[in-house]
Amino acid sequence: MQLFAQELFRKFHELPENLTPKHYRFFVFTNYAFFMAAIFHFVFILVFALLGLKILVIYNIFSSFVWALLIYLNLKGLKVMPLVLANIEVWIHAGLCAVFIGWNSGFHYYILAIPLVLFLSLRPMIFKILICLLNGITYVLLNYYTNISSPIASIDSNYLNWLKYTNILGLSLIHNGRCRLI
């Protein structure tokens, strides 16, 4: 297992042939960000299982595989598909968590993080603006929905706060990595 991890982290720094050196920093950053997202989603399988939230357990199993696929696609040097799929996964995950356990769980913060990460990429400005606009609309609609609806599941406010603060810390870790690359 240790050899697998060493090999994987080594590959995180090996720029694929189809990418130029100017892509290196964003390539490395997204490899680590996707890896952290995969770990977080895997851990949330257990967290949601302990909270009795079966639909979120099932989604996080699926989501863990999605993030593993995104790492693979990124390592192959695909530029757009991993970003778009990561964004869609964040929308779905934030939406499910907001609907099932409420806005105060903090999963919606990741919708705001995507545009910050995206602006490090070398994608055309129109692509960046479009994704930012879509994320803004998604965020507003999700907030509106949670203001007019009650969460499907009820969990203890202490657990809800723990989720919120865990998400804030998770975002801080990702943005700390982003800042180190600037």
PDB file of C-alpha atoms in Angstrom:
ATOM      1  CA  MET A   1       0.000   0.000   0.000  1.00  0.00           C
ATOM      2  CA  GLN A   2       2.843   2.366   0.835  1.00  0.00           C
ATOM      3  CA  LEU A   3       4.415   1.754  -2.591  1.00  0.00           C
ATOM      4  CA  PHE A   4       1.081   2.470  -4.275  1.00  0.00           C
ATOM      5  CA  ALA A   5       0.758   5.768  -2.394  1.00  0.00           C
ATOM      6  CA  GLN A   6       4.350   6.758  -3.204  1.00  0.00           C
ATOM      7  CA  GLU A   7       3.811   5.974  -6.884  1.00  0.00           C
ATOM      8  CA  LEU A   8       0.524   7.874  -6.946  1.00  0.00           C
ATOM      9  CA  PHE A   9       1.996  10.981  -5.316  1.00  0.00           C
ATOM     10  CA  ARG A  10       4.967  10.810  -7.686  1.00  0.00           C
ATOM     11  CA  LYS A  11       2.553  10.793 -10.630  1.00  0.00           C
ATOM     12  CA  PHE A  12       0.818  13.850  -9.175  1.00  0.00           C
ATOM     13  CA  HIS A  13       3.957  15.785 -10.154  1.00  0.00           C
ATOM     14  CA  GLU A  14       4.616  14.213 -13.579  1.00  0.00           C
ATOM     15  CA  LEU A  15       3.084  16.418 -16.223  1.00  0.00           C
ATOM     16  CA  PRO A  16       1.454  14.355 -18.998  1.00  0.00           C
ATOM     17  CA  GLU A  17       2.864  14.820 -22.495  1.00  0.00           C
ATOM     18  CA  ASN A  18      -0.264  16.583 -23.735  1.00  0.00           C
ATOM     19  CA  LEU A  19       0.149  19.411 -21.181  1.00  0.00           C
ATOM     20  CA  THR A  20       2.711  22.183 -21.397  1.00  0.00           C
ATOM     21  CA  PRO A  21       4.866  23.332 -18.467  1.00  0.00           C
ATOM     22  CA  LYS A  22       2.564  26.336 -17.924  1.00  0.00           C
ATOM     23  CA  HIS A  23      -0.119  23.834 -16.784  1.00  0.00           C
ATOM     24  CA  TYR A  24       2.126  22.291 -14.124  1.00  0.00           C
ATOM     25  CA  ARG A  25       0.982  24.212 -11.020  1.00  0.00           C
ATOM     26  CA  PHE A  26      -2.720  23.782 -11.722  1.00  0.00           C
ATOM     27  CA  PHE A  27      -2.184  20.130 -12.657  1.00  0.00           C
ATOM     28  CA  VAL A  28      -0.444  19.394  -9.344  1.00  0.00           C
ATOM     29  CA  PHE A  29      -2.981  21.404  -7.359  1.00  0.00           C
ATOM     30  CA  THR A  30      -5.987  19.622  -8.898  1.00  0.00           C
ATOM     31  CA  ASN A  31      -4.393  16.213  -8.301  1.00  0.00           C
ATOM     32  CA  TYR A  32      -4.087  16.941  -4.592  1.00  0.00           C
ATOM     33  CA  ALA A  33      -7.472  18.701  -4.372  1.00  0.00           C
ATOM     34  CA  PHE A  34      -9.195  15.755  -6.063  1.00  0.00           C
ATOM     35  CA  PHE A  35      -7.340  13.345  -3.775  1.00  0.00           C
ATOM     36  CA  MET A  36      -8.468  15.269  -0.684  1.00  0.00           C
ATOM     37  CA  ALA A  37     -12.032  15.319  -2.014  1.00  0.00           C
ATOM     38  CA  ALA A  38     -11.922  11.544  -2.517  1.00  0.00           C
ATOM     39  CA  ILE A  39     -10.684  11.030   1.055  1.00  0.00           C
ATOM     40  CA  PHE A  40     -13.339  13.392   2.483  1.00  0.00           C
ATOM     41  CA  HIS A  41     -16.133  11.637   0.576  1.00  0.00           C
ATOM     42  CA  PHE A  42     -14.876   8.244   1.673  1.00  0.00           C
ATOM     43  CA  VAL A  43     -14.829   9.364   5.320  1.00  0.00           C
ATOM     44  CA  PHE A  44     -18.317  10.816   4.952  1.00  0.00           C
ATOM     45  CA  ILE A  45     -19.568   7.327   4.079  1.00  0.00           C
ATOM     46  CA  LEU A  46     -18.861   6.361   7.684  1.00  0.00           C
ATOM     47  CA  VAL A  47     -20.101   9.670   9.116  1.00  0.00           C
ATOM     48  CA  PHE A  48     -23.417   9.490   7.282  1.00  0.00           C
ATOM     49  CA  ALA A  49     -23.773   5.796   8.178  1.00  0.00           C
ATOM     50  CA  LEU A  50     -23.351   6.650  11.864  1.00  0.00           C
ATOM     51  CA  LEU A  51     -25.987   9.370  11.468  1.00  0.00           C
ATOM     52  CA  GLY A  52     -28.371   6.911   9.750  1.00  0.00           C
ATOM     53  CA  LEU A  53     -28.485   8.874   6.481  1.00  0.00           C
ATOM     54  CA  LYS A  54     -28.627   6.015   3.971  1.00  0.00           C
ATOM     55  CA  ILE A  55     -29.131   8.078   0.812  1.00  0.00           C
ATOM     56  CA  LEU A  56     -26.063  10.178   1.667  1.00  0.00           C
ATOM     57  CA  VAL A  57     -24.063   7.002   2.369  1.00  0.00           C
ATOM     58  CA  ILE A  58     -24.990   5.614  -1.049  1.00  0.00           C
ATOM     59  CA  TYR A  59     -24.211   8.905  -2.768  1.00  0.00           C
ATOM     60  CA  ASN A  60     -20.811   9.165  -1.053  1.00  0.00           C
ATOM     61  CA  ILE A  61     -19.909   5.639  -2.156  1.00  0.00           C
ATOM     62  CA  PHE A  62     -20.678   6.692  -5.716  1.00  0.00           C
ATOM     63  CA  SER A  63     -18.959  10.023  -5.175  1.00  0.00           C
ATOM     64  CA  SER A  64     -15.757   8.396  -3.906  1.00  0.00           C
ATOM     65  CA  PHE A  65     -15.524   6.512  -7.199  1.00  0.00           C
ATOM     66  CA  VAL A  66     -16.199   9.729  -9.124  1.00  0.00           C
ATOM     67  CA  TRP A  67     -13.292  11.492  -7.392  1.00  0.00           C
ATOM     68  CA  ALA A  68     -11.016   8.512  -8.105  1.00  0.00           C
ATOM     69  CA  LEU A  69     -12.059   8.766 -11.764  1.00  0.00           C
ATOM     70  CA  LEU A  70     -11.342  12.501 -11.715  1.00  0.00           C
ATOM     71  CA  ILE A  71      -7.830  11.849 -10.416  1.00  0.00           C
ATOM     72  CA  TYR A  72      -7.315   9.348 -13.231  1.00  0.00           C
ATOM     73  CA  LEU A  73      -8.632  11.768 -15.877  1.00  0.00           C
ATOM     74  CA  ASN A  74      -6.489  14.562 -14.499  1.00  0.00           C
ATOM     75  CA  LEU A  75      -3.390  12.352 -14.539  1.00  0.00           C
ATOM     76  CA  LYS A  76      -4.138  11.648 -18.212  1.00  0.00           C
ATOM     77  CA  GLY A  77      -3.969  15.391 -18.861  1.00  0.00           C
ATOM     78  CA  LEU A  78      -7.599  16.061 -19.646  1.00  0.00           C
ATOM     79  CA  LYS A  79      -8.195  19.754 -19.027  1.00  0.00           C
ATOM     80  CA  VAL A  80     -11.935  20.445 -19.107  1.00  0.00           C
ATOM     81  CA  MET A  81     -13.757  17.198 -18.291  1.00  0.00           C
ATOM     82  CA  PRO A  82     -12.337  16.787 -14.760  1.00  0.00           C
ATOM     83  CA  LEU A  83     -13.236  20.388 -13.898  1.00  0.00           C
ATOM     84  CA  VAL A  84     -16.781  20.108 -15.210  1.00  0.00           C
ATOM     85  CA  LEU A  85     -17.405  16.712 -13.569  1.00  0.00           C
ATOM     86  CA  ALA A  86     -15.949  17.928 -10.265  1.00  0.00           C
ATOM     87  CA  ASN A  87     -18.253  20.935 -10.373  1.00  0.00           C
ATOM     88  CA  ILE A  88     -21.296  18.780 -11.111  1.00  0.00           C
ATOM     89  CA  GLU A  89     -20.386  16.423  -8.256  1.00  0.00           C
ATOM     90  CA  VAL A  90     -20.126  19.390  -5.892  1.00  0.00           C
ATOM     91  CA  TRP A  91     -23.559  20.674  -6.986  1.00  0.00           C
ATOM     92  CA  ILE A  92     -25.186  17.279  -6.455  1.00  0.00           C
ATOM     93  CA  HIS A  93     -23.485  16.649  -3.115  1.00  0.00           C
ATOM     94  CA  ALA A  94     -24.257  20.118  -1.767  1.00  0.00           C
ATOM     95  CA  GLY A  95     -27.831  19.832  -2.988  1.00  0.00           C
ATOM     96  CA  LEU A  96     -28.430  16.427  -1.428  1.00  0.00           C
ATOM     97  CA  CYS A  97     -26.932  17.497   1.890  1.00  0.00           C
ATOM     98  CA  ALA A  98     -28.908  20.753   1.953  1.00  0.00           C
ATOM     99  CA  VAL A  99     -32.161  18.934   1.137  1.00  0.00           C
ATOM    100  CA  PHE A 100     -31.607  16.034   3.542  1.00  0.00           C
ATOM    101  CA  ILE A 101     -29.875  17.672   6.515  1.00  0.00           C
ATOM    102  CA  GLY A 102     -30.162  21.396   5.882  1.00  0.00           C
ATOM    103  CA  TRP A 103     -28.224  24.486   4.937  1.00  0.00           C
ATOM    104  CA  ASN A 104     -26.382  24.585   8.258  1.00  0.00           C
ATOM    105  CA  SER A 105     -24.438  21.441   7.365  1.00  0.00           C
ATOM    106  CA  GLY A 106     -22.086  23.673   5.367  1.00  0.00           C
ATOM    107  CA  PHE A 107     -21.767  21.528   2.255  1.00  0.00           C
ATOM    108  CA  HIS A 108     -22.909  24.455   0.126  1.00  0.00           C
ATOM    109  CA  TYR A 109     -19.616  26.295   0.771  1.00  0.00           C
ATOM    110  CA  TYR A 110     -17.910  24.106  -1.822  1.00  0.00           C
ATOM    111  CA  ILE A 111     -20.085  25.625  -4.554  1.00  0.00           C
ATOM    112  CA  LEU A 112     -18.414  28.956  -3.795  1.00  0.00           C
ATOM    113  CA  ALA A 113     -14.949  27.389  -3.771  1.00  0.00           C
ATOM    114  CA  ILE A 114     -15.086  26.029  -7.316  1.00  0.00           C
ATOM    115  CA  PRO A 115     -14.832  29.441  -9.031  1.00  0.00           C
ATOM    116  CA  LEU A 116     -11.841  30.360  -6.865  1.00  0.00           C
ATOM    117  CA  VAL A 117     -10.078  27.181  -7.919  1.00  0.00           C
ATOM    118  CA  LEU A 118     -11.173  27.547 -11.525  1.00  0.00           C
ATOM    119  CA  PHE A 119      -9.526  30.928 -11.927  1.00  0.00           C
ATOM    120  CA  LEU A 120      -6.139  29.277 -11.407  1.00  0.00           C
ATOM    121  CA  SER A 121      -6.738  27.196 -14.514  1.00  0.00           C
ATOM    122  CA  LEU A 122      -5.656  28.201 -17.987  1.00  0.00           C
ATOM    123  CA  ARG A 123      -9.169  27.835 -19.359  1.00  0.00           C
ATOM    124  CA  PRO A 124     -10.587  30.668 -21.468  1.00  0.00           C
ATOM    125  CA  MET A 125     -12.139  33.528 -19.507  1.00  0.00           C
ATOM    126  CA  ILE A 126     -15.594  32.883 -20.990  1.00  0.00           C
ATOM    127  CA  PHE A 127     -15.468  29.321 -19.597  1.00  0.00           C
ATOM    128  CA  LYS A 128     -14.528  30.652 -16.161  1.00  0.00           C
ATOM    129  CA  ILE A 129     -17.275  33.275 -16.225  1.00  0.00           C
ATOM    130  CA  LEU A 130     -19.889  30.738 -17.349  1.00  0.00           C
ATOM    131  CA  ILE A 131     -18.979  28.286 -14.552  1.00  0.00           C
ATOM    132  CA  CYS A 132     -19.004  31.127 -12.008  1.00  0.00           C
ATOM    133  CA  LEU A 133     -22.424  32.232 -13.207  1.00  0.00           C
ATOM    134  CA  LEU A 134     -23.793  28.684 -13.045  1.00  0.00           C
ATOM    135  CA  ASN A 135     -22.367  28.218  -9.557  1.00  0.00           C
ATOM    136  CA  GLY A 136     -23.881  31.511  -8.418  1.00  0.00           C
ATOM    137  CA  ILE A 137     -27.293  30.547  -9.769  1.00  0.00           C
ATOM    138  CA  THR A 138     -27.017  27.078  -8.195  1.00  0.00           C
ATOM    139  CA  TYR A 139     -26.052  28.606  -4.854  1.00  0.00           C
ATOM    140  CA  VAL A 140     -28.947  31.093  -4.895  1.00  0.00           C
ATOM    141  CA  LEU A 141     -31.497  28.434  -5.878  1.00  0.00           C
ATOM    142  CA  LEU A 142     -30.234  26.036  -3.228  1.00  0.00           C
ATOM    143  CA  ASN A 143     -30.373  28.753  -0.599  1.00  0.00           C
ATOM    144  CA  TYR A 144     -33.879  29.720  -1.678  1.00  0.00           C
ATOM    145  CA  TYR A 145     -35.039  26.088  -1.516  1.00  0.00           C
ATOM    146  CA  THR A 146     -33.640  25.576   1.979  1.00  0.00           C
ATOM    147  CA  ASN A 147     -35.330  28.763   3.170  1.00  0.00           C
ATOM    148  CA  ILE A 148     -38.771  27.581   2.063  1.00  0.00           C
ATOM    149  CA  SER A 149     -38.356  23.895   2.988  1.00  0.00           C
ATOM    150  CA  SER A 150     -37.409  21.882   6.026  1.00  0.00           C
ATOM    151  CA  PRO A 151     -34.671  19.244   5.847  1.00  0.00           C
ATOM    152  CA  ILE A 152     -35.904  15.717   5.186  1.00  0.00           C
ATOM    153  CA  ALA A 153     -33.855  14.246   8.040  1.00  0.00           C
ATOM    154  CA  SER A 154     -33.431  15.653  11.485  1.00  0.00           C
ATOM    155  CA  ILE A 155     -30.052  15.336  13.132  1.00  0.00           C
ATOM    156  CA  ASP A 156     -28.788  16.704  16.415  1.00  0.00           C
ATOM    157  CA  SER A 157     -27.566  20.312  16.186  1.00  0.00           C
ATOM    158  CA  ASN A 158     -24.185  19.290  17.623  1.00  0.00           C
ATOM    159  CA  TYR A 159     -23.635  16.908  14.699  1.00  0.00           C
ATOM    160  CA  LEU A 160     -24.842  19.567  12.280  1.00  0.00           C
ATOM    161  CA  ASN A 161     -22.336  22.036  13.711  1.00  0.00           C
ATOM    162  CA  TRP A 162     -19.599  19.415  13.537  1.00  0.00           C
ATOM    163  CA  LEU A 163     -20.375  18.913   9.827  1.00  0.00           C
ATOM    164  CA  LYS A 164     -20.373  22.664   9.192  1.00  0.00           C
ATOM    165  CA  TYR A 165     -17.023  23.213  10.914  1.00  0.00           C
ATOM    166  CA  THR A 166     -15.516  20.145   9.248  1.00  0.00           C
ATOM    167  CA  ASN A 167     -16.522  21.561   5.870  1.00  0.00           C
ATOM    168  CA  ILE A 168     -15.065  24.958   6.722  1.00  0.00           C
ATOM    169  CA  LEU A 169     -11.787  23.305   7.754  1.00  0.00           C
ATOM    170  CA  GLY A 170     -11.829  21.130   4.629  1.00  0.00           C
ATOM    171  CA  LEU A 171     -12.168  24.194   2.446  1.00  0.00           C
ATOM    172  CA  SER A 172      -9.382  25.887   4.362  1.00  0.00           C
ATOM    173  CA  LEU A 173      -7.072  22.961   3.630  1.00  0.00           C
ATOM    174  CA  ILE A 174      -7.880  23.058  -0.076  1.00  0.00           C
ATOM    175  CA  HIS A 175      -7.436  26.839  -0.280  1.00  0.00           C
ATOM    176  CA  ASN A 176      -4.210  26.659   1.705  1.00  0.00           C
ATOM    177  CA  GLY A 177      -2.879  24.349  -0.990  1.00  0.00           C
ATOM    178  CA  ARG A 178      -4.140  26.716  -3.682  1.00  0.00           C
ATOM    179  CA  CYS A 179      -2.447  29.696  -2.047  1.00  0.00           C
ATOM    180  CA  ARG A 180       0.877  27.854  -1.860  1.00  0.00           C
ATOM    181  CA  LEU A 181       0.768  27.385  -5.631  1.00  0.00           C
ATOM    182  CA  ILE A 182       0.219  31.054  -6.448  1.00  0.00           C
TER     183      ILE A 182
END
